[in-house]
Amino acid sequence: MKEGSASPTASPAFAVLRAEAFGVQALRRHDPALAGRPVALLTGAGREFVIAERSPEATGIRPGDPAALALARCPGLCLGERNVEAEVEAQRLLLAAALALSPRVEATAPGMCTVDLQGADAAATDTALRRRLAELARAGLEVRAGLAASPLVAAYAARRADATNPVLVVTDPATFLAPLPLAWAEPAPACAELLEHWGIRTLGELTALPKADLANRLGTAGVALWERSAGQGVRVLRLAEPSRTFAAEWSYEPPVESLPPLLFRLRRYAERVAFELSAAHCVADGLALTLFLEDGAEHRREFRLPEPCGQPDRWMRVLQAHLDTVRTAARVRAARLVASPARPPQVQDGLFDTGLQDAPAFWDNLARIAAIVGDERVGTPEPGDSPRPESFRLRPPAEAIPPPAPAPVHAARGPVLRRFRPARPVCVACAGRRPVRIEGSGWQAAVRDARGPWRASGEWWKPRAWAAETWHVELAAGGLYQLARAGLAWRVEGLLD
Amino acid sequence: MNHPMYVELHARSAFSFLRGASSPEDLIAACARLGLPAIALCDRDGVYGAVRLHKAGEAAGVRALVGCELTMEDGGILPVLVASREGYRALGHLLTTAHLRTAKGASRVAWSELAPASDGLIALTGDEAGPLRRAWRERGGDAAAAAGERLLGLFGPDRLYVELQRHLLPGEEAENRFLVAWARARDLPLLATNGVLHAGPSGRRVADVFTCLRHHTTLDAAGRRLAANGERHLKGARAMAALFADLPEAVANTGRLAERLRFTLGDLGYHFPDYRVEPGETQAGRLRQRAEAGARARYGRAAAAAQPQIERELELIARLGFSGYFLIVEDICAFAKSRGILVQGRGSAANSVICYVLGITAVDPIAHRLLFERFLSEGRKSWPDIDLDLPSGERRETVIQEVYRRYGRRGAAMTANVITFQDRSAVREVGKVLGLSDDLLDRCSRLVGSRDDPSPRALGERLRAAGVVGDQPRLGALLDVCRRLHGLPRHLGQHSGGMVLSAEPLDHFVPLENARMPGRSVLQWDKDDCEDMGIIKVDLLGLGMMAVLQESIELCAQRGEPVDLAHLPPADPATFELIRAADTVGVFQIESRAQMATLPRLRPENFYDLAIEVAIIRPGPIQGEAVNPYLERRAGRQPVTYPDERARPILERTLGVVLFQEQILRLAMELGRFSPEEADELRRAIGFKRTDARLRRMEVKLARAFRDNGVTEAATDYLIRSLASFSLYGFPESHAISFALLVYASAWLKVHRSAVFYAALLNCQPMGFYSAATLVQDARRRGLTVRPVCVVASGAPCTVEGSDAIRLGLLSVRGVRAEAARAAVAARGERAFAHLEDFLARTAFTPGERRALAEAGALNALAGHRRAALWHVAVAAADDDLFRRAAAEGVTGPGNAGAPPAAPLTAMTPWERLQADYATLALTTGAHPMKWLRPHLPGLVPAAELGRLRSGLRVRIGGTVITRQRPGTAKGVCFVTLEDETGHANAIVRPALFERFRSVITLEPALVITGRLQSRDGVTHVIAESVAALGGTEMPVTSSHDFR
């Protein structure tokens, strides 16, 4: 659809692809449970939580409404926060779609890409654009496009486009811009408040004000706003680099234990990888899938596709066929999909292509280990900040060797504990609370002397609170041991030297 | 085996604020359970919990010893115990000095201050935060020994004990070995303590939560800051002897030291300051002289009739030694009057003819047959309580600062108000500590109302509703800790007006500290503690209506229509007609929705009816089921009966129903033959809010007395029920009559000086039950004109123009500073503003204030319309003042600058003006928003029409929410009042419906309610069946009176 005068002045030089309520769309691509439900994203903190974005189903609420009020006004509303991982993924998808139109693309903002179409054939572009929008919609991202002579006007047009007219071409900017809401020109908050008081609500109303008078009142910010409202201003696109790797890695929180949620996200990432391959005019001839399990293990499988292709549906058939047969010992907490790029089938396969050809670009030794066991499992153990026995935490590897700690005021004295792993269960006879005899796990001896108890307990707020009582005992048969009691059960924890 | 006596000498209560986890009462109960004969409370930097410990100890037979943990200048914590009254005074002085020189909540004692103060104090070496152990841990044995030597030098060997603690922690014995060795080397006594933080083992949870709150962290992140185990609870002699089996003298020394601590709070020795009289004159003589003069002024020729009562009171006051007290209070009143500040005694003081003739109160107790014994009696152990009402705001502060000036910074202070954890605050704080998300906590705290059932089960249900699902693993912990936290002190606030005076420095009796408000100091005890210790307070209370009356008097005088409140025409028919019609928005005390619903049923006809009206809608009479019986009897639908024929003279005026506290006391004396002493004890039990144990004891005693004196079982039950209900807040008759004076005065002003009255109400906002927006709409419905703010016509406050027009003041505009507004009015007084440029040049409003004035329409007279004004002030704001002034004055001559060119902006639409009014003024002088919306909301019945419709009809009402009430006495029912352009519509939302629509009702600014109409005795309600937001439009957000 064209907006403005009936006689086009020139071919649009720029296209903007824009996803409305991008955060919500990205979140929904990530979570199948949100499909069809009213969803809103929150911003702020504490008492200041307000609605930032909402899905079309979330009727009766507006951005800026307090969260509690939104819940009252929209029963069944699902509130969430921005999911950065989901947004990055959706942005890569959008960028790949834009790169399929032209190599000169800018990732302008989250959910928005600007494409430089100068020199492109208008008819071919329109066809390609509509095909890409349809593919994006199938991948869970509803995107509109605006075409105009400048990036700014194209962005307004993309925002103005709707489901019935997903591609809007602006041929007469002045007519097109006049009724648009002033907020689209993104005035600074103080400026916006003042203009609201002035009753200025559209770009046309603002540009009707004398520019010089506006400058007197709002300064340079006002002038810039006036120019944005008039669709003026030229800027150079900051071009995005197309992806050179065709991989996706994602995590499941909470970890998944059944196939449907695993496949849902796998498909989403496969779609993005396929878009990136397509933008690079490639297809995949092989796939590598790695599942990272909760117990630290991983399941890895490489697939050689029968025929190189770039269609995620066909990839999914291969992947699902395999996953249907897989049984893992623990839940899947993360997954990685790598596609090995190849020229489309008419191009002969490279003899030395492998799925790991780009590995040096993003693997180094430490990252490799971290990727296998998880970042939180790499580091140096040190005593934990808890009185719980054997409590420890992992300090991330230091970039430099730290200076030696000062000597303690009171040097550790007394015997050293050699822990038995695991601790050995024993039966203990007591006089009062004091152990007098131990039996079991190879011991059968009276206690000559006992010191203690020392008690520690904690984490009462968790389902598994802990409590420990320890004693140091000297056996009549010789030997100094550390005894621990938990409830009625006793264990010898180690030998004291 | 016999164990030596053990006394816990280092215990902290929750009055250590976010450290100790048990109340003093719980500590005493645990002592009694464990057989400990005494306990010393060493709260951090204060004796905040000492009185409670003392009173609970007295009741339980446990000796309450006084101590304190002093925060020293180097951050070390030194526990000291009070051995004598001198020691207590020294401690009070130390603490006061340490607190007053730091910001509120902080205290630092200099080591150099300890030497002169240490007599009468005994020091312990402390726990891990104490000087010795802290030095040992941080710098080793030599440093610890040096710290010990300093303590030894300050306190000497006979007043320093080496404190040992065993909490079953690894490593603690190394410290104890050092302490024992050092003590033996210096020949100092050892002392076992358990460094108690909570009464029982389970209190550790609260202590951990407090630790997190103190460190602003969560339980998951607190690590070793949390207690390693739960051993810091009170332990009995056997347990402590077992712990210190190798050092028995450390336990035995606790008993010996406790015997040395002779001081308890029973030895406080407080004296109210004397009133200075001439040599040869006595205070009693001066009081008699003042009373006789006052009687002549009050009664004139009828003074002789009052003389017997005056004599009786003077004699009793002199015998009890209270003459100086009356003179001092009279002096405060005289000061206020000399400054033209209205002052009126309230409460039981109005029972005294001496208070009346001295001008302290305005109620004639003889004419109203008030019971003097409610105020003062032979058997009274404590001082009488005189509360003074003053206009809130600056005038009251003037009086308070005068008291400080007269008695000195250490001779007068405000009583404290202990802020405790309530459900809402507990859920928020504990939830935060448990790591629950902010948005979840926000939802929780919005949904937990102060009137909700506080039980963990109900709280749990509410939290589930807020999205904390039932299997939330931490819900159990949240509920458990919230239950334990409920009622524990959170921090110390300031009482609304209670001031304590003393002949000696007050810190001899209780330490003082800085209040958050500049120029104020506050005691470490609240009003109940002060009363328990016999410390007298004079309440200097700020009352919004007093400010309104004062403002009205001044406005009337300015207009040449002076009003003398003391001589208003009595029983004015128009005034009573207004009251009977419940047209009482803005009228003192009887403007609430519940009061307005009662007025048409009670139909007040005289002054005493007003006192009944004031007293009857209180939790006491409502809970005591006195309201309906009284109204039915008054309407003649129920016979007037008495629980006992002997009660007839006492209950005759209230038709056989108990409405006033005095009636309970007189019934106790007449039917239960209570002595004056017992009656006073009963009075104190009724007024004691902290626990109901005192009242329960008195109930049992009174019931027995009634039965012993032949009162029937049914009558006894009724009377005891009435007594119980008064603990929920009931009025003394004298207090109700004092308030009735203000009711009558404000209603009279509303009828006869309407414009002045509304202007004064607007000037004294916020106060009362309704917002300024509602007051303006009410004024408009009464035929007054409310004119908008205008810089060429408005004063700084609201003023009256002509006979029936109110002009909003410049200060009505949000964000406008008083000094700027006054300066503008003064500039206009010198020369009228010629045009907008002239106005901008000669006033000192900030850019923000100018914008607000423009948006509010205050510049219309100079600019044409609001947007034109906004356009012009925007350029002025962007300009440099110097150049602008030069342009205005230099180029075109002062005051002669040309009018600015036309603005290119269009004028606001009526709806935009309405929005701008609410944004800048929080009200509109134009039509109510509902008038604009009604065409779009078919089927809504206007509020004014409800009274004309048939009861039982299903109706839909809609409007802005002006009140949401859910009183504790209503068993979960919520009362909502909607305002439209015709008036107010009341809806009753039953509990189940309220729970269903809780969010909508509590959060939406405007509602549509559908339900059945219920009309009775001229009172109309809608019994809600469904509730919905009045959405689809930009309804201005107005303030409402919610859940208070």
PDB file of N, CA and C in Angstrom, chain A residues 395-451:
ATOM      1  N   ARG A 395      35.713 -19.899  43.468  1.00  0.00           N
ATOM      2  CA  ARG A 395      36.100 -18.556  43.058  1.00  0.00           C
ATOM      3  C   ARG A 395      36.481 -18.611  41.580  1.00  0.00           C
ATOM      4  N   PRO A 396      35.963 -17.684  40.789  1.00  0.00           N
ATOM      5  CA  PRO A 396      36.332 -17.713  39.368  1.00  0.00           C
ATOM      6  C   PRO A 396      37.847 -17.611  39.217  1.00  0.00           C
ATOM      7  N   PRO A 397      38.358 -18.249  38.185  1.00  0.00           N
ATOM      8  CA  PRO A 397      39.816 -18.197  38.021  1.00  0.00           C
ATOM      9  C   PRO A 397      40.311 -16.759  37.989  1.00  0.00           C
ATOM     10  N   ALA A 398      41.342 -16.494  38.773  1.00  0.00           N
ATOM     11  CA  ALA A 398      41.865 -15.126  38.855  1.00  0.00           C
ATOM     12  C   ALA A 398      42.696 -14.822  37.618  1.00  0.00           C
ATOM     13  N   GLU A 399      42.628 -13.570  37.204  1.00  0.00           N
ATOM     14  CA  GLU A 399      43.424 -13.181  36.040  1.00  0.00           C
ATOM     15  C   GLU A 399      44.893 -13.033  36.397  1.00  0.00           C
ATOM     16  N   ALA A 400      45.140 -12.761  37.663  1.00  0.00           N
ATOM     17  CA  ALA A 400      46.531 -12.651  38.114  1.00  0.00           C
ATOM     18  C   ALA A 400      46.642 -13.364  39.453  1.00  0.00           C
ATOM     19  N   ILE A 401      47.838 -13.777  39.757  1.00  0.00           N
ATOM     20  CA  ILE A 401      48.013 -14.466  41.047  1.00  0.00           C
ATOM     21  C   ILE A 401      47.848 -13.428  42.155  1.00  0.00           C
ATOM     22  N   PRO A 402      46.909 -13.657  43.079  1.00  0.00           N
ATOM     23  CA  PRO A 402      46.677 -12.647  44.121  1.00  0.00           C
ATOM     24  C   PRO A 402      47.843 -12.589  45.098  1.00  0.00           C
ATOM     25  N   PRO A 403      48.038 -11.437  45.758  1.00  0.00           N
ATOM     26  CA  PRO A 403      49.110 -11.365  46.754  1.00  0.00           C
ATOM     27  C   PRO A 403      48.774 -12.276  47.932  1.00  0.00           C
ATOM     28  N   PRO A 404      49.797 -12.727  48.635  1.00  0.00           N
ATOM     29  CA  PRO A 404      49.522 -13.640  49.766  1.00  0.00           C
ATOM     30  C   PRO A 404      48.709 -12.929  50.840  1.00  0.00           C
ATOM     31  N   ALA A 405      47.784 -13.676  51.467  1.00  0.00           N
ATOM     32  CA  ALA A 405      46.955 -13.113  52.537  1.00  0.00           C
ATOM     33  C   ALA A 405      47.826 -12.873  53.759  1.00  0.00           C
ATOM     34  N   PRO A 406      47.502 -11.841  54.580  1.00  0.00           N
ATOM     35  CA  PRO A 406      48.294 -11.632  55.799  1.00  0.00           C
ATOM     36  C   PRO A 406      48.134 -12.821  56.739  1.00  0.00           C
ATOM     37  N   ALA A 407      49.128 -12.991  57.555  1.00  0.00           N
ATOM     38  CA  ALA A 407      49.080 -14.121  58.499  1.00  0.00           C
ATOM     39  C   ALA A 407      47.906 -13.926  59.448  1.00  0.00           C
ATOM     40  N   PRO A 408      47.224 -15.005  59.809  1.00  0.00           N
ATOM     41  CA  PRO A 408      46.089 -14.859  60.730  1.00  0.00           C
ATOM     42  C   PRO A 408      46.555 -14.404  62.106  1.00  0.00           C
ATOM     43  N   VAL A 409      45.669 -13.653  62.787  1.00  0.00           N
ATOM     44  CA  VAL A 409      46.011 -13.184  64.134  1.00  0.00           C
ATOM     45  C   VAL A 409      46.250 -14.367  65.055  1.00  0.00           C
ATOM     46  N   HIS A 410      45.382 -15.366  64.914  1.00  0.00           N
ATOM     47  CA  HIS A 410      45.531 -16.570  65.739  1.00  0.00           C
ATOM     48  C   HIS A 410      45.749 -17.743  64.801  1.00  0.00           C
ATOM     49  N   ALA A 411      46.971 -18.258  64.768  1.00  0.00           N
ATOM     50  CA  ALA A 411      47.273 -19.361  63.872  1.00  0.00           C
ATOM     51  C   ALA A 411      46.465 -20.579  64.282  1.00  0.00           C
ATOM     52  N   ALA A 412      46.082 -21.375  63.255  1.00  0.00           N
ATOM     53  CA  ALA A 412      45.310 -22.586  63.547  1.00  0.00           C
ATOM     54  C   ALA A 412      46.156 -23.532  64.388  1.00  0.00           C
ATOM     55  N   ARG A 413      45.543 -24.009  65.423  1.00  0.00           N
ATOM     56  CA  ARG A 413      46.242 -24.957  66.271  1.00  0.00           C
ATOM     57  C   ARG A 413      45.413 -26.216  66.351  1.00  0.00           C
ATOM     58  N   GLY A 414      45.976 -27.243  66.969  1.00  0.00           N
ATOM     59  CA  GLY A 414      45.222 -28.460  67.187  1.00  0.00           C
ATOM     60  C   GLY A 414      45.388 -29.425  66.028  1.00  0.00           C
ATOM     61  N   PRO A 415      44.725 -30.560  66.154  1.00  0.00           N
ATOM     62  CA  PRO A 415      44.936 -31.629  65.179  1.00  0.00           C
ATOM     63  C   PRO A 415      44.293 -31.304  63.835  1.00  0.00           C
ATOM     64  N   VAL A 416      44.836 -31.963  62.835  1.00  0.00           N
ATOM     65  CA  VAL A 416      44.301 -31.819  61.481  1.00  0.00           C
ATOM     66  C   VAL A 416      43.322 -32.960  61.241  1.00  0.00           C
ATOM     67  N   LEU A 417      42.243 -32.651  60.549  1.00  0.00           N
ATOM     68  CA  LEU A 417      41.234 -33.686  60.293  1.00  0.00           C
ATOM     69  C   LEU A 417      41.482 -34.314  58.924  1.00  0.00           C
ATOM     70  N   ARG A 418      41.622 -35.640  58.939  1.00  0.00           N
ATOM     71  CA  ARG A 418      41.650 -36.367  57.653  1.00  0.00           C
ATOM     72  C   ARG A 418      40.249 -36.938  57.456  1.00  0.00           C
ATOM     73  N   ARG A 419      39.530 -36.362  56.506  1.00  0.00           N
ATOM     74  CA  ARG A 419      38.135 -36.760  56.324  1.00  0.00           C
ATOM     75  C   ARG A 419      38.022 -38.133  55.689  1.00  0.00           C
ATOM     76  N   PHE A 420      37.085 -38.918  56.180  1.00  0.00           N
ATOM     77  CA  PHE A 420      36.709 -40.147  55.492  1.00  0.00           C
ATOM     78  C   PHE A 420      35.658 -39.769  54.460  1.00  0.00           C
ATOM     79  N   ARG A 421      35.862 -40.210  53.251  1.00  0.00           N
ATOM     80  CA  ARG A 421      34.847 -39.944  52.227  1.00  0.00           C
ATOM     81  C   ARG A 421      34.405 -41.265  51.641  1.00  0.00           C
ATOM     82  N   PRO A 422      33.195 -41.690  51.869  1.00  0.00           N
ATOM     83  CA  PRO A 422      32.209 -41.007  52.696  1.00  0.00           C
ATOM     84  C   PRO A 422      32.455 -41.263  54.180  1.00  0.00           C
ATOM     85  N   ALA A 423      31.762 -40.466  55.013  1.00  0.00           N
ATOM     86  CA  ALA A 423      31.878 -40.686  56.450  1.00  0.00           C
ATOM     87  C   ALA A 423      31.316 -42.062  56.792  1.00  0.00           C
ATOM     88  N   ARG A 424      31.806 -42.615  57.894  1.00  0.00           N
ATOM     89  CA  ARG A 424      31.449 -44.009  58.203  1.00  0.00           C
ATOM     90  C   ARG A 424      30.381 -44.051  59.304  1.00  0.00           C
ATOM     91  N   PRO A 425      29.275 -44.708  59.007  1.00  0.00           N
ATOM     92  CA  PRO A 425      28.213 -44.775  60.019  1.00  0.00           C
ATOM     93  C   PRO A 425      28.614 -45.693  61.170  1.00  0.00           C
ATOM     94  N   VAL A 426      28.278 -45.279  62.372  1.00  0.00           N
ATOM     95  CA  VAL A 426      28.560 -46.093  63.562  1.00  0.00           C
ATOM     96  C   VAL A 426      27.376 -46.007  64.509  1.00  0.00           C
ATOM     97  N   CYS A 427      27.341 -46.958  65.437  1.00  0.00           N
ATOM     98  CA  CYS A 427      26.373 -46.880  66.532  1.00  0.00           C
ATOM     99  C   CYS A 427      27.116 -46.308  67.728  1.00  0.00           C
ATOM    100  N   VAL A 428      26.502 -45.365  68.417  1.00  0.00           N
ATOM    101  CA  VAL A 428      27.168 -44.712  69.543  1.00  0.00           C
ATOM    102  C   VAL A 428      26.297 -44.843  70.789  1.00  0.00           C
ATOM    103  N   ALA A 429      26.907 -45.332  71.842  1.00  0.00           N
ATOM    104  CA  ALA A 429      26.205 -45.355  73.130  1.00  0.00           C
ATOM    105  C   ALA A 429      26.606 -44.096  73.876  1.00  0.00           C
ATOM    106  N   CYS A 430      25.628 -43.464  74.549  1.00  0.00           N
ATOM    107  CA  CYS A 430      25.895 -42.201  75.238  1.00  0.00           C
ATOM    108  C   CYS A 430      25.567 -42.293  76.710  1.00  0.00           C
ATOM    109  N   ALA A 431      26.254 -41.512  77.469  1.00  0.00           N
ATOM    110  CA  ALA A 431      25.875 -41.288  78.873  1.00  0.00           C
ATOM    111  C   ALA A 431      25.440 -39.839  78.917  1.00  0.00           C
ATOM    112  N   GLY A 432      24.152 -39.650  79.091  1.00  0.00           N
ATOM    113  CA  GLY A 432      23.613 -38.305  78.893  1.00  0.00           C
ATOM    114  C   GLY A 432      23.705 -38.000  77.415  1.00  0.00           C
ATOM    115  N   ARG A 433      24.362 -36.919  77.085  1.00  0.00           N
ATOM    116  CA  ARG A 433      24.548 -36.606  75.667  1.00  0.00           C
ATOM    117  C   ARG A 433      25.941 -37.008  75.190  1.00  0.00           C
ATOM    118  N   ARG A 434      26.784 -37.445  76.123  1.00  0.00           N
ATOM    119  CA  ARG A 434      28.196 -37.649  75.810  1.00  0.00           C
ATOM    120  C   ARG A 434      28.434 -39.080  75.283  1.00  0.00           C
ATOM    121  N   PRO A 435      29.131 -39.232  74.151  1.00  0.00           N
ATOM    122  CA  PRO A 435      29.418 -40.579  73.633  1.00  0.00           C
ATOM    123  C   PRO A 435      30.350 -41.333  74.581  1.00  0.00           C
ATOM    124  N   VAL A 436      30.033 -42.604  74.799  1.00  0.00           N
ATOM    125  CA  VAL A 436      30.915 -43.412  75.661  1.00  0.00           C
ATOM    126  C   VAL A 436      31.429 -44.653  74.944  1.00  0.00           C
ATOM    127  N   ARG A 437      30.772 -45.022  73.822  1.00  0.00           N
ATOM    128  CA  ARG A 437      31.237 -46.218  73.097  1.00  0.00           C
ATOM    129  C   ARG A 437      30.776 -46.121  71.645  1.00  0.00           C
ATOM    130  N   ILE A 438      31.675 -46.575  70.746  1.00  0.00           N
ATOM    131  CA  ILE A 438      31.233 -46.606  69.345  1.00  0.00           C
ATOM    132  C   ILE A 438      31.431 -48.011  68.796  1.00  0.00           C
ATOM    133  N   GLU A 439      30.510 -48.361  67.910  1.00  0.00           N
ATOM    134  CA  GLU A 439      30.581 -49.678  67.281  1.00  0.00           C
ATOM    135  C   GLU A 439      30.169 -49.543  65.823  1.00  0.00           C
ATOM    136  N   GLY A 440      30.804 -50.379  64.978  1.00  0.00           N
ATOM    137  CA  GLY A 440      30.442 -50.400  63.570  1.00  0.00           C
ATOM    138  C   GLY A 440      31.524 -49.830  62.707  1.00  0.00           C
ATOM    139  N   SER A 441      31.470 -50.197  61.398  1.00  0.00           N
ATOM    140  CA  SER A 441      32.466 -49.745  60.407  1.00  0.00           C
ATOM    141  C   SER A 441      33.885 -50.056  60.850  1.00  0.00           C
ATOM    142  N   GLY A 442      34.005 -51.168  61.525  1.00  0.00           N
ATOM    143  CA  GLY A 442      35.343 -51.587  61.922  1.00  0.00           C
ATOM    144  C   GLY A 442      35.751 -51.176  63.322  1.00  0.00           C
ATOM    145  N   TRP A 443      34.933 -50.369  63.993  1.00  0.00           N
ATOM    146  CA  TRP A 443      35.275 -49.972  65.362  1.00  0.00           C
ATOM    147  C   TRP A 443      34.422 -50.744  66.359  1.00  0.00           C
ATOM    148  N   GLN A 444      34.989 -50.965  67.489  1.00  0.00           N
ATOM    149  CA  GLN A 444      34.245 -51.547  68.604  1.00  0.00           C
ATOM    150  C   GLN A 444      35.048 -51.155  69.832  1.00  0.00           C
ATOM    151  N   ALA A 445      34.815 -49.937  70.295  1.00  0.00           N
ATOM    152  CA  ALA A 445      35.713 -49.438  71.331  1.00  0.00           C
ATOM    153  C   ALA A 445      34.996 -48.463  72.249  1.00  0.00           C
ATOM    154  N   ALA A 446      35.466 -48.442  73.469  1.00  0.00           N
ATOM    155  CA  ALA A 446      34.965 -47.468  74.434  1.00  0.00           C
ATOM    156  C   ALA A 446      35.615 -46.125  74.135  1.00  0.00           C
ATOM    157  N   VAL A 447      34.904 -45.072  74.523  1.00  0.00           N
ATOM    158  CA  VAL A 447      35.443 -43.722  74.355  1.00  0.00           C
ATOM    159  C   VAL A 447      36.157 -43.347  75.645  1.00  0.00           C
ATOM    160  N   ARG A 448      37.422 -43.034  75.507  1.00  0.00           N
ATOM    161  CA  ARG A 448      38.181 -42.666  76.702  1.00  0.00           C
ATOM    162  C   ARG A 448      37.884 -41.219  77.098  1.00  0.00           C
ATOM    163  N   ASP A 449      37.829 -40.354  76.120  1.00  0.00           N
ATOM    164  CA  ASP A 449      37.560 -38.942  76.427  1.00  0.00           C
ATOM    165  C   ASP A 449      36.782 -38.335  75.240  1.00  0.00           C
ATOM    166  N   ALA A 450      35.929 -37.411  75.563  1.00  0.00           N
ATOM    167  CA  ALA A 450      35.137 -36.773  74.491  1.00  0.00           C
ATOM    168  C   ALA A 450      35.048 -35.283  74.746  1.00  0.00           C
ATOM    169  N   ARG A 451      35.220 -34.493  73.701  1.00  0.00           N
ATOM    170  CA  ARG A 451      35.054 -33.037  73.808  1.00  0.00           C
ATOM    171  C   ARG A 451      33.960 -32.570  72.856  1.00  0.00           C
TER     172      ARG A 451
END
